[in-house]
Amino acid sequence: MRAIVMLQQRAAALEAEVEAHRQTERALLEQSTTLDAIHRLGQRLTAELDLQRLVQAVTDTATQVTGAEFGAFFYNVTNESGESYTLYALSGVPREAFAHLPMPRNTQVFGPTFRGEEIVRSDDIRTDPRYGKSPPHFGLPAGHPPVASYLAVPVISGGKPIGGLFFGHSRPGVFTERAERLVAGLAGQTAIAMDNATLYQHAQDAIRMRDDFLMAVSHDLRTPLTVVLAQAQAVHRRMLHSGQHDERILSGLESIQRRARTMAAVIDELSDTTRLEAGQELSLDRDELDLVVLVAELVAAHRISAERHTFTVRCDEGPLVGQFDGVRLSRVINNLLSNAVKYSPDGGPVEVRVGRETGTGGNWAIVSVADQGLGIPAGDLARIFDRFHRAGNASVRTTGTGIGLTTSKAIVEGHGGAISVHSVEGVGSTFTMRLPLPTERNA
Ligand code: ADP
């Protein structure tokens, strides 16, 4: 008999031990799920720059790890005109459940959170002396989901409260001290992530404003310049026809036209760059154009201004006619020619080739510009078409912006072509562009 009792006692003890193990196992599992959720949120917070998505992720995770029935994150934002207003994210309840409810105000219960003073955690908020004291609702407004357990954590950035995380449960005694510590930690991380997202948003707004401004300025500068150029051309023509050959005046008029064209090209480049930066496409103004003639004209103009360089044009082709944006392609070719001059500071040959390539990929016009100047260091080659990138050997010796090649690439690609470079530092560079020509049937 005693043996049976002993066995029963032993069995009960073993059962209790198994139950204790199970409980530990459950607690460990719960802990690891919580840590996992917080870890995932941490990763998300460092990458998320959209404020609304960010606060939603925080509210969801915090509601999950506290065991709340529902959670809300009320946060302050400032719009472009400096006005401040409150937005919110919800978790655990549909948005409609809160849609008709008033925004929480600085009542005795909410006040400490909105003022960033302290965390409020209550096993049953209905028994808190501060509860039910503020008009007009004196407690929860009608239609609010029931709340017994209550946890509210202020979110503070740079010493200033920027919002508050609120959690509720209809059962008393749900929120533990551990839950409070977890949410306090999350609130700190959230404040940093919200600051990042806000700064990013402000930077984006500033970029948009800059682009709008640059587009307006380019337009306002371009219009009078076009008039100046047209007037100078007209006077020049009239003087030539009238037989008045005052060399000083004629060369002055030519100089005005040259400089006005250079300025127009700079403004056009600025305008294209701004457009590309703003994510807009360049709308090409295509017309029938012979590349052989265009290249010859542009090289002739460079011959006059770059006296220490010798230009040769090699062209074994007849006309290379396609549908091209002449103004923009002139800018690309001029950019390659002036770079060849600029980056051969000791002078030297600049060789321009114009040719045709016919293969399975279609019919291509090839234009290349080769110099024997500084060349491009191997480490810079991969980024040479990137915006604002200037090679180390160039930036110390010459001035420039590092945007010419970027817009050139966009223009050539806009035509369905490609641009590439072959360069060896100290030996020279060859830039080659390929532009599609009509196939024989389309020609
Ligand atoms: P920028 O000449 O105003 O700097 P670009 O976009 O035209 O801008 O050129 C980008 C960079 O590419 C230059 O800063 C220079 O480092 C390099 N580069 C361009 N053309 C040449 C060339 N012909 N020889 C050597 N380096 C060149």
XYZ file of C-alpha atoms and ligand atoms in Angstrom:
470
model
C 0.000 0.000 0.000
C 2.773 2.386 1.030
C 4.580 1.513 -2.126
C 1.525 2.511 -4.193
C 1.189 5.822 -2.349
C 4.891 6.482 -2.888
C 4.559 5.679 -6.565
C 1.565 8.001 -6.859
C 3.470 10.781 -5.117
C 6.445 10.210 -7.405
C 4.160 10.305 -10.455
C 2.556 13.565 -9.247
C 5.994 15.101 -8.638
C 7.133 14.050 -12.119
C 3.970 15.493 -13.634
C 4.559 18.800 -11.823
C 8.139 18.794 -13.083
C 6.958 18.171 -16.670
C 4.413 21.007 -16.336
C 7.138 23.346 -15.018
C 9.320 22.406 -18.011
C 6.410 23.057 -20.349
C 5.863 26.467 -18.783
C 9.545 27.366 -19.136
C 9.431 26.174 -22.719
C 6.345 28.310 -23.435
C 7.964 31.340 -21.787
C 11.154 30.808 -23.794
C 9.180 30.425 -26.995
C 7.221 33.583 -26.215
C 10.450 35.415 -25.437
C 12.100 34.291 -28.646
C 8.987 35.300 -30.675
C 9.107 38.719 -29.004
C 12.839 39.121 -29.630
C 12.342 38.011 -33.200
C 9.586 40.602 -33.751
C 11.714 43.347 -32.177
C 14.758 42.329 -34.197
C 12.742 42.442 -37.429
C 11.329 45.835 -36.492
C 14.843 47.123 -35.693
C 15.988 46.169 -39.184
C 12.929 47.778 -40.711
C 13.388 51.006 -38.735
C 16.871 51.611 -40.091
C 15.645 51.300 -43.691
C 12.116 52.749 -43.681
C 11.935 56.388 -44.803
C 8.166 56.606 -45.226
C 6.782 58.061 -41.995
C 3.316 56.497 -42.217
C 4.653 52.981 -42.929
C 7.249 53.381 -40.200
C 4.785 54.327 -37.440
C 2.437 51.549 -38.570
C 5.232 48.959 -38.251
C 6.084 50.216 -34.749
C 2.436 50.173 -33.636
C 1.912 46.636 -34.975
C 5.030 45.198 -33.323
C 4.467 47.003 -30.014
C 0.836 45.818 -29.902
C 2.009 42.251 -30.561
C 4.789 42.183 -27.949
C 2.710 43.816 -25.183
C -0.190 41.414 -25.731
C -2.557 44.389 -26.135
C -5.981 44.049 -27.737
C -5.292 47.261 -29.577
C -2.566 49.853 -29.893
C -2.407 53.380 -31.243
C 0.408 55.758 -32.091
C -0.509 59.450 -32.099
C 2.258 61.609 -33.543
C 2.789 65.223 -34.522
C 3.888 66.297 -37.992
C 4.651 69.700 -39.439
C 3.592 70.461 -42.994
C 5.443 72.598 -45.590
C 3.898 75.822 -44.274
C 5.035 75.033 -40.735
C 1.601 74.045 -39.363
C 1.623 71.209 -36.881
C -1.053 68.534 -36.728
C -1.586 65.049 -35.325
C -1.802 61.793 -37.241
C -2.264 58.293 -35.947
C -1.658 54.636 -36.683
C -3.767 51.822 -35.224
C -3.256 48.142 -34.653
C -5.597 45.377 -33.531
C -8.790 47.279 -34.400
C -10.112 48.402 -37.746
C -9.634 52.095 -38.485
C -13.408 52.518 -38.643
C -13.620 51.674 -34.919
C -11.781 54.928 -34.172
C -12.853 57.002 -37.157
C -15.840 58.605 -35.410
C -14.001 59.156 -32.102
C -12.436 62.493 -31.168
C -8.621 62.844 -31.078
C -7.260 62.274 -27.572
C -6.624 65.554 -25.766
C -4.486 66.770 -22.913
C -6.719 65.115 -20.300
C -5.397 64.043 -16.921
C -4.745 60.514 -18.189
C -3.233 61.384 -21.594
C -1.475 64.607 -20.534
C 1.712 63.067 -19.058
C 2.264 61.108 -22.312
C 1.664 64.004 -24.704
C 3.840 66.278 -22.578
C 6.575 63.605 -22.636
C 6.690 63.463 -18.822
C 6.381 59.790 -17.940
C 5.224 56.318 -18.875
C 1.768 55.446 -17.508
C 1.111 51.761 -16.861
C -2.010 50.679 -15.050
C -3.493 47.268 -14.268
C -6.911 48.924 -14.360
C -7.014 52.508 -15.506
C -10.630 52.828 -14.342
C -9.357 52.748 -10.757
C -6.714 55.443 -11.391
C -7.551 58.701 -9.540
C -6.881 60.667 -12.756
C -9.452 58.656 -14.724
C -12.865 60.112 -15.542
C -12.016 63.626 -14.384
C -11.929 65.525 -17.687
C -14.955 66.875 -19.533
C -16.718 66.326 -21.847
C -16.489 62.510 -21.741
C -15.383 61.890 -18.128
C -13.731 58.618 -19.145
C -13.859 56.873 -22.482
C -15.969 58.523 -25.182
C -19.042 56.553 -26.222
C -18.225 53.849 -28.729
C -14.589 53.434 -27.579
C -13.511 49.791 -27.176
C -13.415 48.937 -23.437
C -10.085 49.513 -21.649
C -8.983 48.142 -18.292
C -5.220 47.504 -18.750
C -3.538 50.638 -20.000
C 0.019 51.443 -21.118
C 1.131 54.769 -22.593
C 4.726 55.591 -23.572
C 5.847 59.007 -24.812
C 8.063 59.170 -27.926
C 10.654 61.883 -27.425
C 13.147 63.322 -29.880
C 15.806 65.866 -28.968
C 14.085 66.400 -25.606
C 10.762 67.260 -27.290
C 7.709 64.964 -27.232
C 6.755 64.042 -30.799
C 4.039 61.516 -30.041
C 2.812 58.734 -27.814
C 2.237 54.990 -28.027
C -0.973 53.801 -26.305
C -2.090 50.238 -25.591
C -5.279 48.864 -24.159
C -6.873 45.579 -23.064
C -10.351 44.918 -21.770
C -8.962 42.552 -19.078
C -7.153 44.024 -16.039
C -3.491 43.245 -15.237
C -2.279 42.435 -18.772
C 0.722 44.749 -19.182
C 3.834 43.610 -17.336
C 6.878 45.608 -16.343
C 8.761 43.748 -19.057
C 6.248 44.946 -21.688
C 6.733 48.490 -20.416
C 10.528 48.195 -20.783
C 10.210 46.737 -24.296
C 7.971 49.559 -25.487
C 10.182 52.201 -23.831
C 13.131 50.772 -25.832
C 11.089 50.749 -29.041
C 9.988 54.358 -28.446
C 13.642 55.487 -28.340
C 14.483 53.692 -31.598
C 11.292 54.999 -33.179
C 12.141 58.628 -32.385
C 15.466 58.284 -34.246
C 13.824 56.561 -37.221
C 11.090 59.237 -37.349
C 13.728 61.977 -37.321
C 15.487 60.273 -40.247
C 12.247 59.915 -42.204
C 11.340 63.566 -41.558
C 14.794 64.792 -42.570
C 14.611 62.683 -45.724
C 11.191 64.122 -46.526
C 12.486 67.680 -46.017
C 15.494 66.935 -48.244
C 13.178 65.596 -50.960
C 11.005 68.733 -50.689
C 14.104 70.941 -50.946
C 15.312 69.026 -54.029
C 11.894 69.426 -55.644
C 11.930 73.158 -54.915
C 15.452 73.463 -56.320
C 14.445 71.610 -59.501
C 11.346 73.796 -59.982
C 13.487 76.882 -59.436
C 16.194 75.722 -61.868
C 13.626 74.877 -64.547
C 12.019 78.313 -64.195
C 15.408 80.073 -64.229
C 16.603 78.119 -67.291
C 13.455 79.069 -69.119
C 13.654 82.742 -68.112
C 17.317 82.992 -69.155
C 16.885 81.100 -72.400
C 14.132 83.281 -73.865
C 15.993 86.649 -73.892
C 19.200 84.894 -74.965
C 17.448 83.504 -78.031
C 16.417 87.068 -78.892
C 19.989 88.388 -78.395
C 21.337 85.673 -80.682
C 18.716 86.263 -83.370
C 19.319 90.057 -83.302
C 23.106 89.655 -83.510
C 22.704 87.268 -86.476
C 20.324 89.690 -88.227
C 22.647 92.712 -87.799
C 25.610 90.590 -88.921
C 23.763 89.519 -92.081
C 22.574 93.042 -92.802
C 26.108 94.439 -92.493
C 27.485 91.807 -94.858
C 24.749 92.486 -97.431
C 25.120 96.258 -97.214
C 28.782 95.906 -98.123
C 29.962 97.682 -94.904
C 32.986 95.654 -93.919
C 34.018 97.210 -90.651
C 36.155 94.334 -89.417
C 35.996 95.376 -85.732
C 32.206 95.470 -85.694
C 31.918 92.215 -87.639
C 34.268 90.349 -85.354
C 32.456 91.832 -82.331
C 29.143 90.501 -83.699
C 30.682 87.073 -84.313
C 32.002 87.028 -80.769
C 28.532 87.916 -79.382
C 27.023 85.030 -81.359
C 29.697 82.553 -80.233
C 29.290 83.461 -76.582
C 25.501 83.522 -76.770
C 25.590 79.997 -78.286
C 27.916 78.769 -75.526
C 25.633 80.279 -72.891
C 22.563 78.761 -74.533
C 24.266 75.334 -74.500
C 25.078 75.703 -70.777
C 21.474 76.701 -69.998
C 20.096 73.829 -72.099
C 22.394 71.410 -70.324
C 21.259 72.736 -66.949
C 17.656 72.399 -68.003
C 18.142 68.796 -69.241
C 20.073 67.820 -66.121
C 17.337 69.233 -63.895
C 14.701 67.403 -65.878
C 16.576 64.093 -65.618
C 17.181 64.680 -61.919
C 13.449 65.184 -61.414
C 12.882 61.779 -63.050
C 11.405 63.273 -66.231
C 12.296 62.024 -69.680
C 13.975 64.265 -72.216
C 11.531 64.842 -75.021
C 13.749 64.728 -78.094
C 13.065 67.118 -80.938
C 13.986 64.841 -83.858
C 14.473 65.849 -87.425
C 16.326 64.491 -90.454
C 20.020 65.161 -89.880
C 23.306 64.166 -91.517
C 25.870 63.346 -88.844
C 28.797 63.746 -91.254
C 27.860 67.389 -91.869
C 27.124 68.069 -88.198
C 30.483 66.669 -87.027
C 32.375 68.643 -89.692
C 30.705 71.915 -88.628
C 31.326 71.376 -84.932
C 34.983 70.378 -85.417
C 35.521 73.469 -87.591
C 34.289 75.696 -84.744
C 36.663 73.997 -82.257
C 39.620 74.396 -84.648
C 39.240 78.173 -84.377
C 39.232 78.285 -80.585
C 41.760 75.524 -79.689
C 44.983 76.638 -81.300
C 47.341 74.218 -79.515
C 45.448 71.178 -80.712
C 45.303 69.641 -84.167
C 41.954 68.210 -85.206
C 41.582 65.523 -87.832
C 38.306 64.092 -89.033
C 38.343 60.620 -90.604
C 35.232 59.734 -92.465
C 34.986 57.044 -95.147
C 31.247 57.412 -95.427
C 28.834 59.411 -97.489
C 25.942 60.995 -95.638
C 24.830 59.321 -92.364
C 21.263 60.501 -92.181
C 18.916 59.635 -89.338
C 16.182 61.129 -87.194
C 18.155 63.000 -84.560
C 17.722 65.879 -82.110
C 20.330 68.164 -83.690
C 20.588 70.655 -80.825
C 21.111 67.972 -78.224
C 23.505 65.849 -80.317
C 25.537 69.003 -81.020
C 25.854 69.409 -77.274
C 27.045 65.820 -76.859
C 29.656 66.128 -79.638
C 30.763 69.569 -78.410
C 31.116 68.171 -74.921
C 33.355 65.323 -76.176
C 35.423 67.743 -78.279
C 35.897 70.303 -75.503
C 36.746 67.553 -72.987
C 39.383 66.221 -75.417
C 40.896 69.726 -75.480
C 40.458 70.463 -71.768
C 41.981 67.165 -70.622
C 45.020 67.477 -72.962
C 46.422 70.586 -71.268
C 49.708 70.343 -73.232
C 47.923 70.376 -76.579
C 48.171 67.525 -79.099
C 46.095 65.672 -81.672
C 42.338 65.182 -81.410
C 41.102 62.555 -83.841
C 37.423 62.348 -84.739
C 36.088 59.325 -86.643
C 32.714 59.038 -88.258
C 31.654 55.704 -89.657
C 28.941 53.130 -90.164
C 28.548 49.677 -88.673
C 26.115 47.205 -90.123
C 25.389 43.919 -88.446
C 22.652 41.734 -87.090
C 21.868 44.422 -84.487
C 20.979 46.851 -87.287
C 22.579 49.838 -88.880
C 24.640 52.162 -86.680
C 26.405 55.483 -87.060
C 29.624 55.606 -85.053
C 31.219 58.834 -83.879
C 34.399 58.690 -81.797
C 36.641 61.375 -80.341
C 40.182 60.377 -79.326
C 42.826 62.452 -77.547
C 46.308 61.813 -76.207
C 45.840 63.718 -72.967
C 45.630 62.894 -69.259
C 43.525 59.757 -69.683
C 41.245 58.449 -66.948
C 42.568 56.430 -63.981
C 41.324 52.815 -64.092
C 39.579 53.250 -60.717
C 37.390 56.076 -62.070
C 36.356 54.465 -65.353
C 33.297 52.622 -64.050
C 31.796 55.835 -62.619
C 32.839 58.326 -65.283
C 29.269 58.738 -66.606
C 27.858 59.185 -63.080
C 26.473 62.558 -62.116
C 29.067 64.904 -60.551
C 31.826 62.323 -60.839
C 35.181 63.807 -61.794
C 38.351 61.698 -62.015
C 41.027 62.387 -59.408
C 43.616 63.473 -62.013
C 41.178 65.953 -63.589
C 39.690 67.707 -60.608
C 43.040 69.077 -59.391
C 44.056 70.534 -62.780
C 40.876 71.663 -64.480
C 37.509 73.128 -63.560
C 34.310 71.301 -64.365
C 31.026 70.075 -62.977
C 30.954 66.384 -63.832
C 27.509 66.607 -65.436
C 28.360 66.860 -69.164
C 28.917 63.133 -69.664
C 25.838 62.227 -67.610
C 23.509 64.287 -69.804
C 25.387 63.149 -72.932
C 24.726 59.533 -71.983
C 21.028 60.247 -71.364
C 20.739 62.014 -74.738
C 22.481 59.221 -76.664
C 20.424 56.545 -74.893
C 17.273 58.607 -75.541
C 18.076 58.132 -79.246
C 18.332 54.374 -78.724
C 22.131 54.487 -78.884
C 25.033 53.938 -76.481
C 28.176 55.750 -75.413
C 31.358 54.152 -74.068
C 34.917 55.077 -73.200
C 38.299 53.463 -73.553
C 41.013 55.257 -71.641
C 44.465 54.701 -70.165
C 45.835 57.169 -67.648
C 48.749 59.138 -69.106
C 48.053 57.823 -72.637
C 44.687 59.245 -73.679
C 40.963 58.642 -74.028
C 38.563 57.617 -76.769
C 34.841 58.238 -76.336
C 32.631 56.384 -78.835
C 28.937 56.774 -79.432
C 26.673 54.587 -81.548
C 23.420 55.934 -82.887
C 20.810 53.896 -84.737
C 20.393 54.615 -88.443
C 17.317 53.632 -90.409
C 17.616 50.212 -92.012
C 17.804 50.202 -95.821
C 14.070 49.467 -96.057
C 13.150 52.386 -93.764
C 15.693 54.779 -95.205
P 33.474 68.012 -66.478
O 34.406 67.997 -67.635
O 32.701 69.279 -66.363
O 34.137 67.621 -65.197
P 32.144 65.742 -67.733
O 30.888 65.066 -67.298
O 32.211 66.225 -69.125
O 32.332 66.929 -66.690
O 33.340 64.732 -67.478
C 33.377 63.997 -66.279
C 34.798 63.618 -65.937
O 35.277 62.681 -66.906
C 35.803 64.749 -66.002
O 35.815 65.488 -64.812
C 37.097 63.998 -66.237
O 37.567 63.461 -65.011
C 36.669 62.832 -67.099
N 36.907 63.071 -68.538
C 35.974 63.380 -69.466
N 36.527 63.469 -70.686
C 37.830 63.205 -70.529
C 38.951 63.126 -71.430
N 38.814 63.322 -72.735
N 40.165 62.827 -70.911
C 40.304 62.582 -69.575
N 39.286 62.641 -68.687
C 38.083 62.948 -69.156
